[in-house]
Coordinates of C-alpha atoms in Angstrom, one line a residue:
M66 CA -0.1 0.2 -0.1
R67 CA 1.9 2.9 -1.2
D68 CA 1.7 6.7 -0.9
E69 CA 1.2 7.6 -4.3
A70 CA 1.8 11.1 -3.9
L71 CA 5.1 10.9 -2.4
T72 CA 6.6 7.9 -5.2
P73 CA 9.6 9.6 -6.7
E74 CA 9.2 10.4 -10.6
A75 CA 12.7 10.2 -11.3
R76 CA 16.2 8.5 -10.0
P77 CA 18.1 10.3 -7.4
T78 CA 19.9 13.9 -8.0
M79 CA 22.8 15.2 -6.4
M80 CA 22.6 18.6 -5.0
A81 CA 25.6 20.7 -6.9
T82 CA 26.3 23.5 -4.3
P83 CA 26.3 23.6 -0.6
R84 CA 23.1 25.0 0.9
A85 CA 23.2 28.6 2.1
G86 CA 23.5 29.2 6.1
T87 CA 25.3 26.5 6.9
G88 CA 28.8 27.7 8.2
D89 CA 28.7 26.4 11.3
A90 CA 26.8 23.0 10.7
P91 CA 27.9 19.9 12.0
V92 CA 29.7 17.5 10.2
V93 CA 30.5 13.8 10.4
V94 CA 34.6 13.5 9.9
A95 CA 34.8 9.7 11.0
A96 CA 33.1 7.0 11.7
R97 CA 33.8 3.7 12.8
R98 CA 31.6 0.4 14.2
T99 CA 32.8 -2.7 16.0
P100 CA 31.9 -6.2 14.3
I101 CA 27.9 -6.9 15.3
G102 CA 27.8 -10.4 17.0
T103 CA 24.2 -12.8 17.9
A104 CA 23.8 -12.3 21.3
G105 CA 25.0 -15.0 23.5
H106 CA 27.9 -15.9 20.9
A107 CA 30.9 -13.7 19.8
F108 CA 30.7 -11.1 22.4
K109 CA 28.8 -13.0 25.2
T110 CA 31.2 -11.8 27.8
V111 CA 32.3 -8.7 26.4
T112 CA 30.5 -5.8 28.1
A113 CA 28.8 -2.7 26.6
D114 CA 31.8 -0.2 27.6
R115 CA 34.3 -2.6 26.2
L116 CA 32.2 -2.6 22.9
A117 CA 32.2 1.1 22.7
A118 CA 35.7 1.9 23.9
P119 CA 37.4 0.7 21.0
V120 CA 35.0 2.8 18.8
I121 CA 35.6 5.8 20.8
A122 CA 39.3 5.7 20.6
A123 CA 39.6 4.8 16.9
V124 CA 37.1 7.7 15.9
A125 CA 39.4 9.7 18.1
A126 CA 42.6 9.0 16.3
D127 CA 40.8 9.4 13.3
V128 CA 40.6 13.2 14.3
A129 CA 43.6 13.5 16.1
H130 CA 45.4 15.8 13.6
L131 CA 42.6 18.3 14.2
G132 CA 44.2 19.2 17.0
V133 CA 41.0 19.7 18.8
P134 CA 40.1 18.0 22.2
V135 CA 37.2 15.9 22.7
G136 CA 34.2 17.9 24.4
D137 CA 32.0 15.2 25.2
V138 CA 30.8 11.6 24.5
V139 CA 27.1 11.2 23.9
L140 CA 26.4 7.4 23.7
G141 CA 23.4 5.5 23.2
N142 CA 22.2 2.5 25.2
C143 CA 18.8 0.7 26.3
T144 CA 20.0 -2.3 28.6
G145 CA 23.0 -1.4 30.2
P146 CA 24.1 -1.5 33.7
G147 CA 23.7 2.4 34.3
G148 CA 26.4 4.6 35.7
N149 CA 26.5 6.6 32.9
L150 CA 27.8 4.4 30.2
A151 CA 29.3 7.3 28.0
R152 CA 31.3 8.4 30.8
V153 CA 33.1 4.6 31.3
S154 CA 33.5 4.2 28.2
A155 CA 35.4 7.3 27.3
L156 CA 37.3 6.9 30.4
A157 CA 38.1 3.0 29.0
A158 CA 39.2 4.5 25.6
G159 CA 41.7 7.1 26.9
L160 CA 40.2 10.3 26.5
G161 CA 41.4 11.6 29.8
H162 CA 39.1 12.9 32.8
E163 CA 38.4 15.9 31.5
V164 CA 35.9 14.3 28.8
P165 CA 32.5 14.3 30.7
G166 CA 30.1 12.1 28.9
V167 CA 26.2 11.5 28.4
T168 CA 24.5 8.4 28.1
V169 CA 21.2 8.8 26.3
D170 CA 18.2 5.9 26.2
R171 CA 15.7 6.3 22.9
Q172 CA 15.5 2.5 22.8
C173 CA 16.3 1.4 19.1
G174 CA 16.9 4.7 18.1
S175 CA 19.5 5.8 20.5
G176 CA 22.7 5.6 18.5
L177 CA 21.2 8.0 16.3
A178 CA 19.5 10.2 18.9
A179 CA 23.0 10.7 20.4
I180 CA 24.4 11.8 16.9
L181 CA 21.7 14.4 16.8
L182 CA 22.4 15.6 20.3
A183 CA 26.1 16.1 19.5
G184 CA 25.1 18.0 16.1
Q185 CA 22.8 20.3 18.0
A186 CA 25.8 21.0 20.6
V187 CA 28.4 21.6 17.5
R188 CA 25.8 23.9 16.2
S189 CA 25.2 26.0 18.9
G190 CA 29.0 26.9 19.1
E191 CA 29.5 25.1 22.5
M192 CA 32.1 22.0 21.5
D193 CA 34.3 21.8 18.6
L194 CA 34.5 18.0 18.8
V195 CA 31.9 15.6 20.2
V196 CA 32.4 11.6 19.7
A197 CA 28.7 10.2 19.2
G198 CA 27.0 6.4 19.0
G199 CA 25.9 3.7 21.1
A200 CA 26.7 0.7 22.1
E201 CA 24.7 -2.6 23.3
S202 CA 25.2 -5.7 24.8
A203 CA 22.2 -8.0 25.0
S204 CA 24.5 -10.8 26.2
T205 CA 25.8 -9.2 29.5
A206 CA 22.9 -6.9 30.3
P207 CA 21.6 -7.2 34.0
L208 CA 18.3 -8.7 35.0
R209 CA 16.0 -6.9 36.2
A210 CA 13.0 -7.8 38.6
H211 CA 10.0 -6.1 40.3
R212 CA 10.6 -4.9 43.8
R213 CA 8.2 -7.2 46.2
P214 CA 7.5 -7.3 50.1
E215 CA 10.1 -8.3 52.3
G216 CA 10.4 -12.2 52.0
E217 CA 9.1 -12.5 48.9
I218 CA 11.2 -13.6 46.0
P219 CA 11.4 -11.1 43.1
V220 CA 9.5 -11.5 39.7
P221 CA 11.8 -10.5 37.1
Y222 CA 10.5 -9.1 33.5
E223 CA 11.4 -9.1 30.4
R224 CA 11.7 -5.2 29.4
A225 CA 10.8 -1.9 30.8
P226 CA 7.3 -0.7 29.7
F227 CA 7.3 1.9 26.6
T228 CA 4.2 3.4 27.7
P229 CA 2.1 4.2 30.6
E230 CA -1.0 2.0 32.0
G231 CA -3.9 2.2 29.3
H232 CA -1.8 3.2 26.2
P233 CA -0.9 0.1 23.8
D234 CA 2.5 -1.3 24.3
P235 CA 3.3 -4.5 22.2
D236 CA 6.4 -6.4 21.9
M237 CA 8.3 -5.8 18.6
G238 CA 7.7 -8.5 17.0
P239 CA 3.7 -8.3 17.3
A240 CA 3.8 -4.6 17.0
A241 CA 5.8 -5.8 13.5
E242 CA 3.0 -8.3 12.5
A243 CA 0.2 -5.2 13.0
L244 CA 2.0 -2.7 10.9
A245 CA 2.4 -5.6 8.3
A246 CA -1.5 -6.5 8.0
A247 CA -2.1 -2.7 8.2
R248 CA 0.2 -2.0 5.1
G249 CA -0.6 -5.1 3.2
V250 CA 3.0 -6.2 3.8
S251 CA 2.8 -9.8 2.8
R252 CA 5.3 -12.8 4.1
E253 CA 6.9 -13.7 0.2
R254 CA 7.7 -9.7 0.5
Q255 CA 9.5 -10.0 3.7
D256 CA 10.9 -13.0 2.6
A257 CA 12.2 -11.6 -0.1
Y258 CA 13.7 -8.5 1.4
A259 CA 15.4 -10.7 4.2
R260 CA 17.1 -13.0 1.4
R261 CA 18.3 -9.6 -0.2
S262 CA 19.5 -7.9 2.9
H263 CA 21.4 -11.1 3.8
A264 CA 23.1 -11.6 -0.1
R265 CA 23.8 -7.6 -0.2
A266 CA 25.8 -7.7 3.6
L267 CA 28.0 -11.0 2.1
A268 CA 28.7 -9.3 -1.2
A269 CA 30.1 -6.0 0.6
R270 CA 32.1 -8.0 3.2
E271 CA 33.6 -10.2 0.2
A272 CA 34.2 -6.8 -1.4
G273 CA 36.1 -5.6 1.9
R274 CA 33.3 -2.8 1.6
F275 CA 33.0 -3.4 5.6
A276 CA 36.6 -3.7 6.5
R277 CA 37.3 0.2 6.3
E278 CA 35.0 0.8 9.2
I279 CA 34.8 -2.1 11.5
V280 CA 37.4 -1.7 14.5
G281 CA 38.1 -5.5 15.3
V282 CA 37.5 -6.5 19.4
G283 CA 38.8 -9.4 21.0
G284 CA 40.2 -10.8 17.6
R285 CA 36.9 -10.6 15.8
D286 CA 36.9 -8.6 13.0
A287 CA 33.7 -9.3 10.8
D288 CA 30.3 -9.4 11.3
Q289 CA 28.9 -13.2 12.8
R290 CA 25.4 -13.2 11.2
P291 CA 25.5 -12.8 7.6
R292 CA 24.6 -16.3 5.5
A293 CA 23.3 -17.6 2.2
L294 CA 19.5 -18.0 2.6
R295 CA 17.4 -19.9 0.3
A296 CA 13.6 -19.1 -0.3
A297 CA 12.6 -22.5 0.2
S298 CA 14.1 -22.8 3.7
L299 CA 12.5 -19.4 4.4
A300 CA 9.1 -20.4 3.6
R301 CA 9.3 -23.1 5.9
L302 CA 9.5 -21.0 8.9
P303 CA 6.5 -21.0 11.3
A304 CA 5.3 -17.6 12.4
A305 CA 7.5 -16.6 15.5
F306 CA 5.2 -14.1 17.5
V307 CA 1.3 -14.4 16.2
P308 CA -0.2 -17.7 15.2
Q309 CA -0.8 -17.6 11.3
G310 CA 1.5 -14.7 10.8
T311 CA 3.9 -13.7 8.4
V312 CA 6.7 -12.4 10.7
T313 CA 9.3 -15.2 11.2
A314 CA 13.0 -15.7 13.1
G315 CA 14.2 -15.5 9.1
N316 CA 12.7 -12.2 8.4
S317 CA 13.3 -10.7 11.8
S318 CA 16.7 -9.0 12.9
P319 CA 18.4 -11.1 16.0
I320 CA 19.1 -9.9 19.5
S321 CA 22.8 -8.4 19.3
D322 CA 25.9 -7.0 20.6
G323 CA 28.1 -3.9 18.8
A324 CA 28.8 -0.6 19.3
A325 CA 29.2 2.5 17.0
A326 CA 30.5 5.7 16.9
V327 CA 31.3 9.2 14.9
A328 CA 33.3 12.2 15.2
V329 CA 31.1 15.4 14.8
V330 CA 32.8 19.1 14.3
P331 CA 31.6 22.4 12.9
E332 CA 32.2 23.3 9.2
R333 CA 34.5 25.5 9.7
L334 CA 36.5 23.2 11.0
R335 CA 36.1 20.7 8.5
A336 CA 36.6 23.2 5.8
A337 CA 39.7 24.5 7.1
A338 CA 41.3 21.0 7.1
G339 CA 40.0 19.8 4.0
L340 CA 38.5 17.0 5.1
P341 CA 35.2 15.2 3.2
G342 CA 32.2 14.6 5.4
L343 CA 28.4 14.2 6.0
R344 CA 27.4 17.2 6.7
L345 CA 23.8 17.4 9.4
L346 CA 21.0 19.1 6.8
A347 CA 18.1 18.4 9.4
G348 CA 17.2 15.7 12.2
A349 CA 14.0 15.0 14.0
V350 CA 12.6 12.5 16.6
V351 CA 9.0 12.1 16.3
G352 CA 6.0 10.2 18.2
C353 CA 3.5 8.3 16.6
D354 CA 1.1 5.8 17.6
P355 CA 2.5 3.3 19.7
G356 CA 0.5 0.4 18.7
L357 CA 2.0 0.9 15.4
P358 CA 5.7 1.7 16.6
G359 CA 7.4 0.6 13.1
W360 CA 5.8 3.2 11.5
G361 CA 7.7 6.1 13.3
P362 CA 10.0 6.6 10.7
V363 CA 7.6 7.9 7.8
P364 CA 6.7 11.1 10.2
A365 CA 10.3 11.9 11.1
V366 CA 11.2 11.0 7.4
R367 CA 8.8 13.7 6.0
R368 CA 9.9 16.1 8.8
V369 CA 13.6 16.1 8.0
L370 CA 13.1 16.0 4.2
S371 CA 10.2 19.0 4.9
R372 CA 13.0 21.1 6.9
A373 CA 15.9 20.9 4.5
G374 CA 13.5 21.5 1.3
A375 CA 14.3 18.1 -0.4
G376 CA 12.1 15.3 -1.9
I377 CA 12.6 11.4 -1.6
A378 CA 13.9 11.4 -4.9
D379 CA 16.7 13.7 -4.2
V380 CA 17.9 11.2 -1.6
A381 CA 20.8 9.0 -2.9
A382 CA 21.5 6.6 -0.4
V383 CA 18.8 5.7 2.5
E384 CA 20.1 3.3 5.3
I385 CA 16.6 2.3 7.5
V386 CA 17.6 0.2 10.7
E387 CA 16.3 -3.3 9.5
A388 CA 14.7 -4.7 12.6
F389 CA 11.8 -6.5 10.6
A390 CA 11.7 -6.8 6.7
A391 CA 7.8 -5.9 7.6
Q392 CA 8.6 -2.8 9.2
V393 CA 11.5 -2.0 6.4
L394 CA 8.6 -2.6 3.9
A395 CA 5.8 -1.0 5.2
V396 CA 7.9 2.2 6.0
T397 CA 9.5 2.1 2.2
D398 CA 5.6 1.9 0.4
A399 CA 4.8 5.0 2.5
L400 CA 7.8 6.8 1.5
G401 CA 7.8 6.1 -2.2
L402 CA 10.8 3.6 -2.3
D403 CA 10.9 0.2 -3.7
P404 CA 13.9 -1.7 -2.3
L405 CA 13.1 -4.9 -4.0
G406 CA 13.1 -3.4 -7.1
A407 CA 13.6 0.0 -8.7
D408 CA 15.9 1.5 -5.4
D409 CA 17.7 -1.6 -5.0
E410 CA 20.8 0.1 -5.0
R411 CA 19.7 3.0 -2.5
V412 CA 18.1 1.3 0.2
C413 CA 20.3 -0.6 2.6
A414 CA 22.8 -1.5 -0.3
D415 CA 24.7 -3.4 1.7
G416 CA 22.4 -5.4 3.8
G417 CA 21.2 -4.2 7.3
A418 CA 20.2 -5.2 10.7
L419 CA 18.4 -8.5 9.3
A420 CA 21.7 -9.6 8.2
L421 CA 24.4 -7.9 10.1
G422 CA 22.1 -8.0 13.7
H423 CA 20.5 -5.1 15.9
P424 CA 22.8 -3.9 18.8
W425 CA 19.4 -1.8 19.8
G426 CA 21.4 1.2 21.5
A427 CA 23.7 1.3 18.8
S428 CA 22.1 0.2 16.0
G429 CA 20.8 3.9 14.9
A430 CA 24.6 4.9 14.9
V431 CA 25.8 1.7 12.4
V432 CA 23.2 3.3 10.0
V433 CA 25.5 6.5 10.2
A434 CA 28.4 4.6 9.7
R435 CA 27.4 2.6 6.7
L436 CA 26.4 5.8 5.5
F437 CA 29.6 7.2 5.6
S438 CA 31.4 4.5 3.9
R439 CA 28.7 4.3 1.3
L440 CA 29.0 8.3 0.5
V441 CA 32.0 9.5 2.1
T442 CA 34.5 6.8 1.9
G443 CA 32.9 5.8 -1.5
G444 CA 33.8 8.9 -2.7
A445 CA 30.1 10.3 -3.6
P446 CA 30.2 14.1 -5.5
P447 CA 29.5 17.1 -2.8
G448 CA 25.9 17.7 -2.5
T449 CA 25.0 13.7 -2.4
L450 CA 22.3 13.3 0.0
G451 CA 22.2 10.3 2.6
L452 CA 19.3 9.4 5.0
A453 CA 19.7 7.5 8.1
T454 CA 15.9 6.5 10.0
A455 CA 15.2 4.1 12.9
A456 CA 12.0 2.9 14.5
V457 CA 11.2 3.1 18.6
G458 CA 9.5 1.1 20.6
G459 CA 7.0 2.9 22.4
G460 CA 5.8 5.1 19.0
L461 CA 9.1 7.1 17.9
G462 CA 10.9 7.7 14.9
V463 CA 14.1 9.1 14.7
A464 CA 16.2 10.2 11.0
A465 CA 18.4 12.4 9.9
L466 CA 19.4 14.1 6.5
F467 CA 23.0 14.3 5.4
E468 CA 24.7 15.9 2.5
V469 CA 28.5 15.0 1.2
V470 CA 31.0 17.8 1.7

């Protein structure tokens, strides 16, 4: 069910000149990530700060020649142990006692929200260099329990509520089923998209496109999960969340461990150093129906495009956190994108979370690192636009529009 009014009538265009009034705009000038491991496997004993520290250190080293001290570390995280993970990770990365750190929780959008907050600090002139991103270690996340009367055994719970009593608060699997039903996304398309994600991730790894962004952890320097999928095998998988449903383990992302970080500086510093980068043109965090949280990227993307005076046809590269194939397809249908057809090279061209994994607090930063590799490291011309977006439990959407400079 596509919103025809938003369907692009032309292939992506390149903006020939930088936009006016962006002299102090925030620019991403370095981006790194860890390999992503399935929870309980590759990084099963590696805590979130030990995942985050190597990428923070690598990003800081990438921009050390600027001679600008890191002003802050902003790190997204959902299920960690608390204690201001960003501060712990900054110290573990060797940035020094003077670098503070702040931890952000917008659930699956945390990593991207952290980058937007870093951009705001840079745009305001308060800081000249902020390292931002996210980290998640589902493998080592502490178990939580409801407090009980004295003498009674505490009762564990799976997750914190995303909404208060009286509002819908579905788990993400059933929410993906509801969105697929509401937007008419078939099981066949979901399975086809999952196969595409894995195939493209395998091809990107074979071509070395991930190697240039990955910082090894514990001797591992490659993502654990991508594999060849057969249509017949996917078709045999049962519904994972709702009887007779369409969302399965095969077209859903796995619970994962990983981290990603970027360096954000003002445009004046980037230009003086002659560095290529991704200038942040617009960012948005919006709310939507908490019963259909996967819909959040649609209003978020529409808002950032409107603020930037751009259309979806102007965007050359789109990275969306692939929590579920159903959710990706519902969003891309509404935005006028066809990742299984005409927009195969635009949307998650090297695969996404379905193949790589979904470390919740980090995934929003992972998609920015992917944009950086695709557009900046890949040599896209100045003016090329890239879009990053994520859906968030509880009914939120996060999006950011970037321009190659």
